[in-house]
CSV table of C-alpha atoms in Angstrom, one decimal:
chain,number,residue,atom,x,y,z
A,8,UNK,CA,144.4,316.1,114.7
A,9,UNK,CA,142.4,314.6,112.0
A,10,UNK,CA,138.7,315.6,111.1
A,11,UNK,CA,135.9,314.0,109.4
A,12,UNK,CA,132.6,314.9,107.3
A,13,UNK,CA,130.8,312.2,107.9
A,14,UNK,CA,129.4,310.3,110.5
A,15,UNK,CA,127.3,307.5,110.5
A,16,UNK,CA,125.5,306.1,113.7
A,17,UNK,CA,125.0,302.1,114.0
A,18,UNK,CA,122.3,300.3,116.0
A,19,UNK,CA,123.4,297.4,118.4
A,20,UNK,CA,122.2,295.0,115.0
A,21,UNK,CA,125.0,296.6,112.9
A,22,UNK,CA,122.0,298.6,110.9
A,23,UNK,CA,122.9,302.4,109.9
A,24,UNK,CA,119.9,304.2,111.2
A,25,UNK,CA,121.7,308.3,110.9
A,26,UNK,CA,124.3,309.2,108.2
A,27,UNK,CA,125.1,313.0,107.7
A,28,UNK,CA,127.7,314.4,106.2
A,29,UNK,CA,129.1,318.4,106.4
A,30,UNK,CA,130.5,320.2,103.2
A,31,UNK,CA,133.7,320.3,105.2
A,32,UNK,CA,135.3,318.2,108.0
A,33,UNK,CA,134.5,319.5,111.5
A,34,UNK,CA,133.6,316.2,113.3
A,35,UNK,CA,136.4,315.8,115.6
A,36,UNK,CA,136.9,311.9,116.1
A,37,UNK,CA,135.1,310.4,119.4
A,38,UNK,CA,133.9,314.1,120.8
A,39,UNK,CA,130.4,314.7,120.8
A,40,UNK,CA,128.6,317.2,118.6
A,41,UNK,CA,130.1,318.2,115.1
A,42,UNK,CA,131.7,321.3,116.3
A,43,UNK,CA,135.3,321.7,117.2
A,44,UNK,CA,134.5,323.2,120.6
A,45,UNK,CA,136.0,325.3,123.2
A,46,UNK,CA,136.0,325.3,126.8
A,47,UNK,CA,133.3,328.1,127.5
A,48,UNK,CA,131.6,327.4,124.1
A,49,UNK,CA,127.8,327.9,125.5
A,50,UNK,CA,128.8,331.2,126.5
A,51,UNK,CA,129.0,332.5,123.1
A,52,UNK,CA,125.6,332.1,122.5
A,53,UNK,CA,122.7,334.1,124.4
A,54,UNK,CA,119.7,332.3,126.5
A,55,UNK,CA,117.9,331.5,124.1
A,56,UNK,CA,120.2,330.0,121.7
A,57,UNK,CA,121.3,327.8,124.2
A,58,UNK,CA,117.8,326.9,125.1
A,59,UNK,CA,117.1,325.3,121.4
A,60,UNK,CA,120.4,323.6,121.8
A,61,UNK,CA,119.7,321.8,124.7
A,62,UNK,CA,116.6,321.1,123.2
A,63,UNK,CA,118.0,320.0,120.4
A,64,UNK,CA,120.7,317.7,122.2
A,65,UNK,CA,117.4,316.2,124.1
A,66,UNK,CA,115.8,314.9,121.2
A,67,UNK,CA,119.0,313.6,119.9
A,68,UNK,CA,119.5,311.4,123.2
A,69,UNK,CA,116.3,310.1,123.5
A,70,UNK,CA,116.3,309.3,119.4
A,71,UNK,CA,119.8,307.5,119.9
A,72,UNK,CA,119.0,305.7,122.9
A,73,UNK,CA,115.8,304.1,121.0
A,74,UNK,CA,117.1,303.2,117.7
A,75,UNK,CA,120.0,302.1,119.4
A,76,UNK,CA,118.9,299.6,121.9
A,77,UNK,CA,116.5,297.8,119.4
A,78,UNK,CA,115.1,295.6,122.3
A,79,UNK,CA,113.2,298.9,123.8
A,80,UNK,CA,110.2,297.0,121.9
A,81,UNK,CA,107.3,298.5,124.7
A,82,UNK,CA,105.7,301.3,123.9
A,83,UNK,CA,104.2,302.6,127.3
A,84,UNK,CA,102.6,304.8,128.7
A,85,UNK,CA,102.6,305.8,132.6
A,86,UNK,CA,99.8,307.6,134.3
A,87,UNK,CA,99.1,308.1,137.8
A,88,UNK,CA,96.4,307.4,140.5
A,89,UNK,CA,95.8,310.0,143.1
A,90,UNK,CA,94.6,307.5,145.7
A,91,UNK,CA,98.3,305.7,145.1
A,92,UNK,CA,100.2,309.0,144.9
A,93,UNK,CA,100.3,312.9,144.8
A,94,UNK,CA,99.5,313.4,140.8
A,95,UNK,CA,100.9,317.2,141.2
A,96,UNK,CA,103.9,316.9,143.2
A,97,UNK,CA,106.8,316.3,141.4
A,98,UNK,CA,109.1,315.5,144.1
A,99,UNK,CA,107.2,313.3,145.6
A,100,UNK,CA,106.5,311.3,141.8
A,101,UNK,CA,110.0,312.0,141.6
A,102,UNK,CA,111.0,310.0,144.7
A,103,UNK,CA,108.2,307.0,144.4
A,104,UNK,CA,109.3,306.4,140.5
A,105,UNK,CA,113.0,306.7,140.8
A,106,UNK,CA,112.7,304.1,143.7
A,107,UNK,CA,110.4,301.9,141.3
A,108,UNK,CA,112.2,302.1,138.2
A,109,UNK,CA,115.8,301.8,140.1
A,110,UNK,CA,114.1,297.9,141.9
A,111,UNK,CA,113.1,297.2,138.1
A,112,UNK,CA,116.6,298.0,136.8
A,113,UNK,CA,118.4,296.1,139.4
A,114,UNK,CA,116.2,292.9,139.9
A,115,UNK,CA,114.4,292.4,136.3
A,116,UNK,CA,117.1,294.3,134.1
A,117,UNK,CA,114.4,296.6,133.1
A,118,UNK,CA,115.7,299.4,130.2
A,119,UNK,CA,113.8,302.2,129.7
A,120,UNK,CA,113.7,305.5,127.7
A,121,UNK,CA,110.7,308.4,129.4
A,122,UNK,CA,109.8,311.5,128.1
A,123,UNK,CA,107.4,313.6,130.9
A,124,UNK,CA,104.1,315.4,130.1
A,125,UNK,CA,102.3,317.8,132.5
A,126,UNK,CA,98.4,318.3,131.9
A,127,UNK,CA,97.4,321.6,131.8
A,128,UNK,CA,95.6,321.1,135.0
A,129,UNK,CA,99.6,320.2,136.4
A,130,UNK,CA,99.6,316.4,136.7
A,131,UNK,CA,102.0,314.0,135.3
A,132,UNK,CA,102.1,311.4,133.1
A,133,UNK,CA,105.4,309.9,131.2
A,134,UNK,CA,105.0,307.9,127.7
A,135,UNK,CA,108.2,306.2,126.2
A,136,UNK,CA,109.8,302.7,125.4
A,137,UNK,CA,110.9,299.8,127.3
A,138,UNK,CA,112.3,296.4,127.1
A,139,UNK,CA,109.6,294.7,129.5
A,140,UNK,CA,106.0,294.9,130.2
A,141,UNK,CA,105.5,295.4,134.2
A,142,UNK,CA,103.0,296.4,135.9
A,143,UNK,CA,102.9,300.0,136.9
A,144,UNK,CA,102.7,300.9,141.1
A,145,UNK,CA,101.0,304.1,141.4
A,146,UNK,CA,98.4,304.4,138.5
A,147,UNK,CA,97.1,302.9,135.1
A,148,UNK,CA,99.7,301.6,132.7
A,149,UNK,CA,99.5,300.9,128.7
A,150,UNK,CA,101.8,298.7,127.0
A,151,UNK,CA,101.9,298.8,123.0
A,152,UNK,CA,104.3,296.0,122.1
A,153,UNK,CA,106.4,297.7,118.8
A,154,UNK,CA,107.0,294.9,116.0
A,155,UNK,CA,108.0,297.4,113.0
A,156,UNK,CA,110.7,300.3,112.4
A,157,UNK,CA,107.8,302.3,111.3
A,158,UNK,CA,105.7,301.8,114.8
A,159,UNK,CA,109.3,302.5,116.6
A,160,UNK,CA,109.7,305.8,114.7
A,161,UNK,CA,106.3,307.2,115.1
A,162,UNK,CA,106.8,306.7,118.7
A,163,UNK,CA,110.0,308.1,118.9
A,164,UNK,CA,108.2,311.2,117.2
A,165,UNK,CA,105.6,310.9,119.2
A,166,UNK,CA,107.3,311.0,122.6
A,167,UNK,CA,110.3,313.8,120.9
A,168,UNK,CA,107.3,315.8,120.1
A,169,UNK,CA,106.9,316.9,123.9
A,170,UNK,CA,110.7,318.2,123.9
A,171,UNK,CA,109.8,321.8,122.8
A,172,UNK,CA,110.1,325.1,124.1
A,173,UNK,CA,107.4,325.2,125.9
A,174,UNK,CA,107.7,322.3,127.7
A,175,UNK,CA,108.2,322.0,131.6
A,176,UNK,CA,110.8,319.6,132.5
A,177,UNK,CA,110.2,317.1,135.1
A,178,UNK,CA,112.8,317.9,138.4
A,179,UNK,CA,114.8,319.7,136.3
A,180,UNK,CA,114.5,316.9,133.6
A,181,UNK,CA,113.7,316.9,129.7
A,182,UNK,CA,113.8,313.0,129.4
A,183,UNK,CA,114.3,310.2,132.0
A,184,UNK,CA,116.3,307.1,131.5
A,185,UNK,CA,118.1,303.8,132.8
A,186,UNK,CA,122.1,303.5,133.1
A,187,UNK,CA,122.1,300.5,131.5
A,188,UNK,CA,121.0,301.7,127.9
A,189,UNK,CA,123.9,301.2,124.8
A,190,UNK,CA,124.6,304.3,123.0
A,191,UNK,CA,125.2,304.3,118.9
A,192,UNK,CA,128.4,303.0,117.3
A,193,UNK,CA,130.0,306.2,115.2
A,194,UNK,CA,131.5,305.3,112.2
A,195,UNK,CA,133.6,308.1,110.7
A,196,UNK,CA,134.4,309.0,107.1
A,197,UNK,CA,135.0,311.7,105.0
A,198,UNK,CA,132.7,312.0,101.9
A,199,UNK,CA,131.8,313.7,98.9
A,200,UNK,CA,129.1,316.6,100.0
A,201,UNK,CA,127.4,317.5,96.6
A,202,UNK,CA,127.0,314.1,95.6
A,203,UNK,CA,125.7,312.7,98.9
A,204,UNK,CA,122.1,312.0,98.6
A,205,UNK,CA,119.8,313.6,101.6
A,206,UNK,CA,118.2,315.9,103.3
A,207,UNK,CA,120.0,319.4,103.6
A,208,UNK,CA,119.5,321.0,106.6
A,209,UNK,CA,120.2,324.0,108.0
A,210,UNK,CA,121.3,324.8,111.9
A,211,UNK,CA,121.3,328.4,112.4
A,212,UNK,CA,124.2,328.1,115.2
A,213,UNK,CA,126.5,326.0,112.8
A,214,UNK,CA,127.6,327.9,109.6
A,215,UNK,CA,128.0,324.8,107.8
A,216,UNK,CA,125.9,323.2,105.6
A,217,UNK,CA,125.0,319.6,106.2
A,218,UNK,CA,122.6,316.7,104.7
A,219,UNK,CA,121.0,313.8,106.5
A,220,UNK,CA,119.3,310.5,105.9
């Protein structure tokens, strides 16, 4: 089995928006993560280990999904009404939304990417990208249209700002999304680590060191 140092991730326009490399290959051709993993392998780590992984993978999802699919070019924002619907109840927003967002996907092809926020008095609102501007059902609705990189990435920080430790996930949820989203090409390659220009990083649960731009 062959493994790899590098990885690049390509948008849907053929544009490399991630390349990292490892100072040794541990990227396992077409498995996700760069570890070579076991069955089990969350088990060796304690609660909250896993907790900043997941987090970690969240933010990663929702980063991919928007560079990839370059046509998510709305940046909205969802509130709700509480003469239209129960601002406080999740299962009930839950419900009314899925059912809205699943008509939207079916009958308009509607792509979208949401990350949840709760107010500190407990309502909900959701802020994220989509590929059309439609009027919202159950409350007020803000539509940015997105016509740089830079706008696209300080509202993919914005919204991956929310996925933190703290947060309180929506029905069990960190981030919603539609089925019909493309996920980033991987290009694989092994590389020379010390004279690869970018960012070192360091990941406390990988005992590796790696670079990124």
């Amino acid at each position: 089995m062959k493994y790899y140092n590098n990885v690049k991730k390509v948008d849907l326009n053929g544009e490399i928006y991630q390349d990292m490399v490892f100072d040794y290959p541990i990227i396992e051709k077409g498995k996700k993560g760069p570890l070579k993993r076991k069955e089990g392998h969350s088990s060796f780590y304690d609660q909250a280990e896993n907790e900043k992984r997941a987090l970690r993978r969240a933010k990663t999802c929702v980063t991919d999904y928007v560079k990839t699919n370059v046509d998510l070019s709305n940046f909205v924002t969802y509130t709700l009404d509480s003469e239209k619907i129960n601002r406080y109840n999740e299962k009930e927003i839950y419900k009314k939304m899925r059912n809205w967002l699943s008509d939207r996907v079916k009958r308009k092809g509607l792509k979208y990417v949401l990350v949840p926020e709760m107010h500190k008095d407990g309502a909900w609102h959701f802020h994220g990208f989509t590929n059309l501007a439609l009027d919202w059902s159950y409350g007020f609705y803000l539509n940015k249209e997105i016509k740089s990189l830079k706008q696209r990435d300080n509202g993919i920080k914005y919204i991956t700002s929310y996925v933190k430790k703290d947060m309180v996930k929506f029905n069990g949820r960190r981030y919603l999304h539609s089925r019909n989203l493309e996920k980033p090409e991987k290009v694989y390659d092994n590389v020379d680590f010390d004279s690869f220009d970018g960012k070192i990083l360091e990941l406390e649960d990988i005992a590796v060191r790696m670079k990124i731009r």
